[in-house]
């Protein structure tokens, strides 16, 4: 990926120029679009490159002329902050959207409805039944946007199966480098641009494309999706074992969030009441384990998790620890976390004696 990006940066050209090197840049841009579109199962013309997943989410939610908007209560801040007045669809204790609440809202709302539901949650890894939700939303004449930023590269994101009308993805979640995202917009759906100016991206997103980041995105897509299924199964097994060890080491009242729902292969969110997450984070850091308390997008701040609050109720969102890994995570990395917990449990016992 680094080489693919560096090659473009060594001879930077604008894909909108009509001279030979501009045409070469355009050809790279369109090849990248075809690569990602083929993996998603859409037409290349249905894919708009953006600067990141946040922009793709904003474009989807602000560009469609909807009569009313609903989003899941556990969405990423780039959805929640974008449409703060939207109806928040509640989730159950496992973090799965409550279908009856969505249907009730669809029955009484101003058409056409726009509904935004993430494929997988960034804090818990919980996967939503997108195809089922799409069927319901379409039955009421609405449109479904799906934030697949966290899921892309970890589980299949197939537009034909998911049947969402818009889907957001982001390059840096799959090792593609920062600075590129994309929004799939189905041919039938009118979506106005967020950025106005030149005619790039079929007049749907003005601004010179970040060609190096886009080429890296396509390259990473090929690599990551080519490895699909090779690391995922092992990692989920190791994380399940880690969760079991947490429960055995701290038997009093610990919580594994979303345990009974389908989850991404790479994410575990836990709460161990006897060990504040701040203590765990400090010890993780000292032991070169890069864990986080909830969402890394609010980095630098340890805030209450709105995701956990949506699942368990107000006031419940504190003291969570998220362990996540990827294709590069080894069994030893995961074992290092359980060794750390065992050490902390000993210390804790000692202090309480
Ligand atoms: N949606 C989800 C579920 C995410 O996890 C993130 C980032 O972590 C985003 C959207 C935003 O993507 P980006 O960082 O590319 O703006």
CSV table of C-alpha atoms and ligand atoms in Angstrom, one decimal:
chain,number,residue,atom,x,y,z
A,1,UNK,CA,0.0,0.0,0.0
A,2,UNK,CA,2.8,2.4,0.9
A,3,UNK,CA,4.5,1.7,-2.5
A,4,UNK,CA,1.3,2.2,-4.4
A,5,UNK,CA,0.7,5.5,-2.6
A,6,UNK,CA,4.4,6.6,-3.0
A,7,UNK,CA,4.3,5.9,-6.8
A,8,UNK,CA,1.4,8.3,-7.2
A,9,UNK,CA,3.0,10.9,-4.9
A,10,UNK,CA,6.3,10.7,-7.0
A,11,UNK,CA,4.4,11.9,-10.1
A,12,UNK,CA,1.5,13.9,-8.8
A,13,UNK,CA,-1.1,14.7,-11.5
A,14,UNK,CA,-4.6,16.0,-11.5
A,15,UNK,CA,-7.1,13.5,-12.8
A,16,UNK,CA,-9.1,16.4,-14.2
A,17,UNK,CA,-6.2,17.6,-16.5
A,18,UNK,CA,-6.5,16.6,-20.2
A,19,UNK,CA,-2.8,16.2,-21.0
A,20,UNK,CA,-1.2,12.7,-21.1
A,21,UNK,CA,-0.2,12.6,-17.4
A,22,UNK,CA,-3.6,13.9,-16.4
A,23,UNK,CA,-5.2,11.1,-18.4
A,24,UNK,CA,-2.9,8.6,-16.7
A,25,UNK,CA,-4.1,9.9,-13.4
A,26,UNK,CA,-7.7,9.7,-14.5
A,27,UNK,CA,-7.1,6.1,-15.6
A,28,UNK,CA,-5.7,5.3,-12.1
A,29,UNK,CA,-8.7,6.9,-10.5
A,30,UNK,CA,-11.2,5.0,-12.5
A,31,UNK,CA,-9.3,1.7,-12.1
A,32,UNK,CA,-9.4,2.3,-8.3
A,33,UNK,CA,-13.2,3.0,-8.5
A,34,UNK,CA,-13.7,-0.2,-10.5
A,35,UNK,CA,-11.7,-2.3,-8.0
A,36,UNK,CA,-13.7,-1.1,-5.0
A,37,UNK,CA,-17.0,-1.2,-6.8
A,38,UNK,CA,-16.4,-4.8,-7.8
A,39,UNK,CA,-15.7,-5.8,-4.2
A,40,UNK,CA,-18.9,-4.0,-3.1
A,41,UNK,CA,-21.0,-5.3,-6.0
A,42,UNK,CA,-22.1,-2.0,-7.4
A,43,UNK,CA,-21.6,-0.1,-10.7
A,44,UNK,CA,-18.4,2.1,-10.6
A,45,UNK,CA,-20.6,5.1,-11.4
A,46,UNK,CA,-22.5,4.5,-8.1
A,47,UNK,CA,-19.3,5.1,-6.1
A,48,UNK,CA,-18.3,8.6,-5.0
A,49,UNK,CA,-14.9,9.1,-3.5
A,50,UNK,CA,-14.8,11.3,-0.4
A,51,UNK,CA,-12.1,12.4,2.1
A,52,UNK,CA,-13.2,10.0,4.8
A,53,UNK,CA,-16.1,8.0,6.3
A,54,UNK,CA,-17.3,11.1,8.1
A,55,UNK,CA,-17.8,13.0,4.9
A,56,UNK,CA,-19.5,10.0,3.3
A,57,UNK,CA,-22.0,9.8,6.2
A,58,UNK,CA,-22.6,13.6,6.1
A,59,UNK,CA,-23.2,13.5,2.3
A,60,UNK,CA,-25.7,10.6,2.7
A,61,UNK,CA,-27.6,12.3,5.4
A,62,UNK,CA,-27.6,15.8,4.1
A,63,UNK,CA,-27.8,15.1,0.4
A,64,UNK,CA,-31.1,13.2,0.3
A,65,UNK,CA,-34.3,15.2,0.4
A,66,UNK,CA,-36.0,13.1,3.1
A,67,UNK,CA,-39.3,13.9,4.8
A,68,UNK,CA,-37.9,12.6,8.1
A,69,UNK,CA,-34.8,10.9,9.4
A,70,UNK,CA,-34.1,8.2,11.9
A,71,UNK,CA,-30.8,6.8,13.1
A,72,UNK,CA,-29.9,4.0,15.5
A,73,UNK,CA,-29.1,5.3,19.0
A,74,UNK,CA,-25.7,3.6,18.8
A,75,UNK,CA,-24.4,5.3,15.6
A,76,UNK,CA,-21.0,6.8,15.3
A,77,UNK,CA,-20.8,10.6,16.1
A,78,UNK,CA,-20.4,11.4,12.4
A,79,UNK,CA,-24.0,10.3,12.0
A,80,UNK,CA,-25.5,11.5,15.4
A,81,UNK,CA,-23.9,14.9,15.2
A,82,UNK,CA,-24.8,15.3,11.5
A,83,UNK,CA,-28.6,15.0,12.1
A,84,UNK,CA,-29.0,15.8,15.8
A,85,UNK,CA,-32.8,16.1,15.5
A,86,UNK,CA,-33.3,12.7,14.0
A,87,UNK,CA,-35.4,10.1,15.8
A,88,UNK,CA,-33.0,7.7,17.7
A,89,UNK,CA,-34.1,4.1,17.1
A,90,UNK,CA,-33.6,2.2,20.4
A,91,UNK,CA,-31.5,-1.0,20.7
A,92,UNK,CA,-31.9,-4.0,23.0
A,93,UNK,CA,-29.4,-5.0,25.7
A,94,UNK,CA,-27.3,-6.6,23.1
A,95,UNK,CA,-27.1,-3.5,21.0
A,96,UNK,CA,-29.4,-4.8,18.2
A,97,UNK,CA,-31.9,-2.4,16.7
A,98,UNK,CA,-35.5,-2.8,17.9
A,99,UNK,CA,-37.4,-3.6,14.7
A,100,UNK,CA,-40.8,-2.9,16.3
A,101,UNK,CA,-39.7,0.6,17.3
A,102,UNK,CA,-38.5,1.3,13.8
A,103,UNK,CA,-41.7,0.0,12.3
A,104,UNK,CA,-43.8,2.2,14.6
A,105,UNK,CA,-41.8,5.2,13.6
A,106,UNK,CA,-42.1,4.4,9.9
A,107,UNK,CA,-45.9,4.1,10.3
A,108,UNK,CA,-46.3,7.6,11.7
A,109,UNK,CA,-43.6,9.6,10.1
A,110,UNK,CA,-43.5,12.1,7.1
A,111,UNK,CA,-42.5,10.3,3.9
A,112,UNK,CA,-40.1,9.7,2.4
A,113,UNK,CA,-38.2,8.4,5.4
A,114,UNK,CA,-34.4,8.2,5.5
A,115,UNK,CA,-33.0,5.6,8.0
A,116,UNK,CA,-29.3,5.3,8.9
A,117,UNK,CA,-28.1,2.1,10.5
A,118,UNK,CA,-24.5,1.0,10.9
A,119,UNK,CA,-23.5,-2.5,9.7
A,120,UNK,CA,-21.2,-3.0,12.7
A,121,UNK,CA,-20.7,-0.9,15.8
A,122,UNK,CA,-17.2,0.6,16.4
A,123,UNK,CA,-17.3,0.1,20.2
A,124,UNK,CA,-19.0,-3.3,20.6
A,125,UNK,CA,-18.6,-4.9,17.1
A,126,UNK,CA,-22.3,-5.8,17.2
A,127,UNK,CA,-23.6,-6.4,13.7
A,128,UNK,CA,-27.1,-5.2,12.7
A,129,UNK,CA,-29.5,-7.2,10.4
A,130,UNK,CA,-29.2,-4.7,7.6
A,131,UNK,CA,-31.0,-6.8,4.9
A,132,UNK,CA,-34.0,-7.2,7.2
A,133,UNK,CA,-34.0,-3.5,8.1
A,134,UNK,CA,-33.8,-2.6,4.4
A,135,UNK,CA,-36.8,-4.7,3.6
A,136,UNK,CA,-38.8,-3.0,6.3
A,137,UNK,CA,-37.7,0.5,5.3
A,138,UNK,CA,-38.4,-0.2,1.6
A,139,UNK,CA,-41.9,-1.5,2.5
A,140,UNK,CA,-42.7,2.0,3.8
A,141,UNK,CA,-41.2,3.6,0.7
A,142,UNK,CA,-38.1,4.9,2.6
A,143,UNK,CA,-34.4,4.7,1.9
A,144,UNK,CA,-31.7,3.1,4.0
A,145,UNK,CA,-28.2,4.4,4.5
A,146,UNK,CA,-25.7,2.0,6.1
A,147,UNK,CA,-22.4,3.1,7.7
A,148,UNK,CA,-20.2,0.1,6.9
A,149,UNK,CA,-16.9,1.9,7.9
A,150,UNK,CA,-16.2,-0.4,10.7
A,151,UNK,CA,-17.3,-3.6,9.0
A,152,UNK,CA,-15.5,-3.2,5.6
A,153,UNK,CA,-12.6,-5.5,5.4
A,154,UNK,CA,-13.7,-7.6,8.4
A,155,UNK,CA,-16.9,-9.1,7.2
A,156,UNK,CA,-18.3,-9.2,3.6
A,157,UNK,CA,-20.0,-6.0,2.6
A,158,UNK,CA,-22.1,-7.0,-0.4
A,159,UNK,CA,-24.6,-4.5,-1.6
A,160,UNK,CA,-26.7,-7.1,-3.3
A,161,UNK,CA,-27.2,-8.9,0.0
A,162,UNK,CA,-27.5,-5.8,2.2
A,163,UNK,CA,-29.8,-4.0,-0.1
A,164,UNK,CA,-29.1,-0.6,1.4
A,165,UNK,CA,-29.5,2.5,-0.9
A,166,UNK,CA,-26.3,4.2,0.4
A,167,UNK,CA,-23.2,2.7,2.0
A,168,UNK,CA,-20.2,4.5,3.6
A,169,UNK,CA,-16.7,3.0,3.8
A,170,UNK,CA,-13.3,4.4,4.8
A,171,UNK,CA,-9.7,3.6,3.7
A,172,UNK,CA,-7.9,3.9,7.0
A,173,UNK,CA,-10.0,1.1,8.6
A,174,UNK,CA,-8.4,-1.4,6.2
A,175,UNK,CA,-4.8,-0.2,6.3
A,176,UNK,CA,-5.3,2.0,3.2
A,177,UNK,CA,-3.9,5.2,4.7
A,178,UNK,CA,-5.9,8.3,5.8
A,179,UNK,CA,-7.6,10.7,3.5
A,180,UNK,CA,-10.0,8.6,1.4
A,181,UNK,CA,-13.5,7.3,1.9
A,182,UNK,CA,-16.4,6.4,-0.4
A,183,UNK,CA,-20.1,6.6,-0.6
A,184,UNK,CA,-22.1,4.1,-2.6
A,185,UNK,CA,-25.3,5.8,-3.8
A,186,UNK,CA,-27.7,3.6,-5.7
A,187,UNK,CA,-28.5,4.8,-9.2
A,188,UNK,CA,-32.2,5.4,-8.4
A,189,UNK,CA,-31.5,7.8,-5.5
A,190,UNK,CA,-31.1,11.5,-6.0
A,191,UNK,CA,-28.4,12.8,-3.6
A,192,UNK,CA,-27.2,16.4,-3.7
A,193,UNK,CA,-23.5,17.3,-3.3
A,194,UNK,CA,-22.1,18.5,0.0
A,195,UNK,CA,-19.2,20.3,-1.6
A,196,UNK,CA,-19.8,22.7,-4.6
A,197,UNK,CA,-17.2,23.8,-7.1
A,198,UNK,CA,-15.6,21.8,-10.0
A,199,UNK,CA,-17.3,18.9,-11.8
A,200,UNK,CA,-15.3,16.1,-10.2
A,201,UNK,CA,-17.0,12.8,-9.2
A,202,UNK,CA,-19.8,13.2,-11.8
A,203,UNK,CA,-20.7,16.6,-10.3
A,204,UNK,CA,-21.5,15.0,-7.0
A,205,UNK,CA,-18.4,15.9,-5.0
A,206,UNK,CA,-16.4,18.9,-6.0
A,207,UNK,CA,-12.7,19.2,-5.2
A,208,UNK,CA,-9.5,17.6,-6.6
A,209,UNK,CA,-9.5,13.9,-5.8
A,210,UNK,CA,-6.8,12.7,-3.4
A,211,UNK,CA,-5.5,10.3,-5.9
A,212,UNK,CA,-2.7,8.8,-3.8
A,213,UNK,CA,-5.0,8.0,-1.0
A,214,UNK,CA,-7.6,6.6,-3.4
A,215,UNK,CA,-5.1,4.3,-5.1
A,216,UNK,CA,-4.0,3.2,-1.6
A,217,UNK,CA,-7.6,2.5,-0.7
A,218,UNK,CA,-8.1,0.3,-3.8
A,219,UNK,CA,-4.9,-1.5,-3.2
A,220,UNK,CA,-5.7,-2.1,0.4
A,221,UNK,CA,-9.2,-3.3,-0.6
A,222,UNK,CA,-7.7,-6.0,-2.9
A,223,UNK,CA,-5.2,-7.1,-0.2
A,224,UNK,CA,-7.6,-7.0,2.8
A,225,UNK,CA,-10.6,-8.6,1.1
A,226,UNK,CA,-8.2,-11.2,-0.5
A,227,UNK,CA,-7.3,-12.2,3.1
A,228,UNK,CA,-11.0,-12.3,4.2
A,229,UNK,CA,-11.6,-15.3,6.4
A,230,UNK,CA,-7.9,-16.1,6.9
A,231,UNK,CA,-7.4,-14.2,10.2
A,232,UNK,CA,-10.9,-13.4,11.3
A,233,UNK,CA,-11.9,-16.9,12.6
A,234,UNK,CA,-8.7,-17.2,14.7
A,235,UNK,CA,-9.0,-13.7,16.2
A,236,UNK,CA,-12.7,-14.2,17.2
A,237,UNK,CA,-11.7,-17.4,18.9
A,238,UNK,CA,-8.9,-15.8,20.8
A,239,UNK,CA,-11.1,-12.9,21.8
A,240,UNK,CA,-13.8,-15.3,23.0
A,241,UNK,CA,-11.2,-17.0,25.2
A,242,UNK,CA,-10.0,-13.6,26.4
A,243,UNK,CA,-13.6,-12.8,27.4
A,244,UNK,CA,-13.9,-16.1,29.2
A,245,UNK,CA,-10.7,-15.4,31.1
A,246,UNK,CA,-12.0,-12.0,32.1
A,247,UNK,CA,-15.1,-13.6,33.5
A,248,UNK,CA,-13.1,-16.3,35.4
A,249,UNK,CA,-10.5,-13.8,36.7
A,250,UNK,CA,-13.1,-11.2,37.8
A,251,UNK,CA,-16.2,-13.4,38.6
A,252,UNK,CA,-18.2,-10.5,40.2
A,253,UNK,CA,-20.6,-8.9,37.8
A,254,UNK,CA,-18.4,-8.3,34.8
A,255,UNK,CA,-20.0,-7.6,31.4
A,256,UNK,CA,-19.1,-8.5,27.9
A,257,UNK,CA,-21.2,-6.2,25.7
A,258,UNK,CA,-23.2,-7.7,22.8
A,259,UNK,CA,-22.1,-11.2,23.8
A,260,UNK,CA,-25.3,-12.7,22.5
A,261,UNK,CA,-25.4,-10.8,19.2
A,262,UNK,CA,-23.5,-11.5,16.0
A,263,UNK,CA,-20.3,-9.5,16.4
A,264,UNK,CA,-17.2,-8.5,14.3
A,265,UNK,CA,-14.4,-10.9,14.5
A,266,UNK,CA,-12.0,-8.3,15.9
A,267,UNK,CA,-13.8,-6.4,18.7
A,268,UNK,CA,-14.5,-7.0,22.4
A,269,UNK,CA,-16.0,-4.4,24.7
A,270,UNK,CA,-15.9,-5.3,28.4
A,271,UNK,CA,-16.5,-3.8,31.8
A,272,UNK,CA,-14.8,-5.1,34.9
A,273,UNK,CA,-16.3,-3.2,37.8
A,274,UNK,CA,-13.4,-4.0,40.2
A,275,UNK,CA,-10.9,-2.5,37.8
A,276,UNK,CA,-11.6,1.0,36.5
A,277,UNK,CA,-10.9,1.3,32.8
A,278,UNK,CA,-8.4,4.2,33.5
A,279,UNK,CA,-6.3,1.8,35.6
A,280,UNK,CA,-6.4,-0.8,32.9
A,281,UNK,CA,-5.5,1.7,30.2
A,282,UNK,CA,-2.5,2.9,32.1
A,283,UNK,CA,-1.3,-0.7,32.6
A,284,UNK,CA,-2.0,-1.6,29.0
A,285,UNK,CA,0.0,1.4,27.8
A,286,UNK,CA,2.9,0.5,30.1
A,287,UNK,CA,2.9,-3.0,28.7
A,288,UNK,CA,2.7,-1.7,25.0
A,289,UNK,CA,-0.9,-2.8,24.6
A,290,UNK,CA,-2.8,-0.1,22.6
A,291,UNK,CA,-6.4,-0.6,24.0
A,292,UNK,CA,-9.0,2.1,24.4
A,293,UNK,CA,-12.0,3.1,26.5
A,294,UNK,CA,-14.8,2.9,24.0
A,295,UNK,CA,-14.5,4.9,20.8
A,296,UNK,CA,-11.0,6.0,19.7
A,297,UNK,CA,-12.7,8.8,17.7
A,298,UNK,CA,-13.0,10.8,20.9
A,299,UNK,CA,-9.3,10.2,21.6
A,300,UNK,CA,-7.7,11.9,24.5
A,301,UNK,CA,-11.0,12.0,26.4
A,302,UNK,CA,-12.4,9.2,28.4
A,303,UNK,CA,-16.1,9.8,28.1
A,304,UNK,CA,-19.2,7.8,28.9
A,305,UNK,CA,-20.1,5.5,26.0
A,306,UNK,CA,-23.4,6.5,24.4
A,307,UNK,CA,-23.4,3.0,22.9
A,308,UNK,CA,-23.4,1.3,26.3
A,309,UNK,CA,-26.0,3.8,27.6
A,310,UNK,CA,-28.3,3.0,24.7
A,311,UNK,CA,-27.9,-0.7,25.6
A,312,UNK,CA,-28.1,-0.6,29.4
A,313,UNK,CA,-29.5,2.8,30.3
A,314,UNK,CA,-28.3,6.3,31.3
A,315,UNK,CA,-25.4,6.3,33.7
A,316,UNK,CA,-24.2,2.9,32.6
A,317,UNK,CA,-21.7,4.1,30.0
A,318,UNK,CA,-18.5,4.4,32.1
A,319,UNK,CA,-15.5,2.2,32.7
A,320,UNK,CA,-15.5,0.2,29.6
A,321,UNK,CA,-12.4,-1.3,27.8
A,322,UNK,CA,-12.3,-2.0,24.1
A,323,UNK,CA,-9.9,-4.6,22.8
A,324,UNK,CA,-9.6,-4.8,19.1
A,325,UNK,CA,-7.2,-6.4,16.7
A,326,UNK,CA,-6.7,-7.0,13.0
A,327,UNK,CA,-4.8,-9.2,10.5
A,328,UNK,CA,-1.6,-8.4,12.3
A,329,UNK,CA,-2.8,-9.5,15.8
A,330,UNK,CA,-1.2,-12.7,17.2
A,331,UNK,CA,-2.3,-15.1,19.8
A,332,UNK,CA,0.6,-13.8,22.0
A,333,UNK,CA,-0.8,-10.3,21.8
A,334,UNK,CA,-4.2,-11.4,23.1
A,335,UNK,CA,-2.5,-13.6,25.8
A,336,UNK,CA,-0.6,-10.5,26.9
A,337,UNK,CA,-3.9,-8.9,27.8
A,338,UNK,CA,-5.0,-11.8,29.9
A,339,UNK,CA,-1.6,-12.0,31.6
A,340,UNK,CA,-2.0,-8.3,32.5
A,341,UNK,CA,-5.5,-8.9,34.0
A,342,UNK,CA,-4.2,-11.8,36.0
A,343,UNK,CA,-1.4,-9.5,37.4
A,344,UNK,CA,-3.9,-6.7,38.2
A,345,UNK,CA,-6.3,-9.2,39.8
A,346,UNK,CA,-3.5,-10.4,42.1
A,347,UNK,CA,-2.5,-6.8,43.0
A,348,UNK,CA,-6.2,-5.9,43.6
A,349,UNK,CA,-6.6,-9.0,45.9
A,350,UNK,CA,-3.4,-8.0,47.8
A,351,UNK,CA,-4.6,-4.4,48.3
A,352,UNK,CA,-8.0,-5.6,49.6
A,353,UNK,CA,-6.5,-8.1,52.1
B,1,LIG,N1,-18.3,5.4,11.2
B,1,LIG,C1,-17.8,4.5,12.0
B,1,LIG,C2,-18.6,3.3,12.5
B,1,LIG,C3,-16.5,4.7,12.5
B,1,LIG,O1,-15.9,3.8,13.4
B,1,LIG,C4,-15.7,5.8,12.1
B,1,LIG,C5,-14.4,6.0,12.5
B,1,LIG,O2,-13.9,5.4,13.4
B,1,LIG,C6,-16.3,6.7,11.2
B,1,LIG,C7,-17.6,6.4,10.7
B,1,LIG,C8,-15.6,7.9,10.6
B,1,LIG,O3,-14.7,7.5,9.6
B,1,LIG,P1,-13.5,8.4,9.3
B,1,LIG,O4,-12.5,8.3,10.4
B,1,LIG,O5,-12.9,7.9,8.0
B,1,LIG,O6,-14.0,9.8,9.1
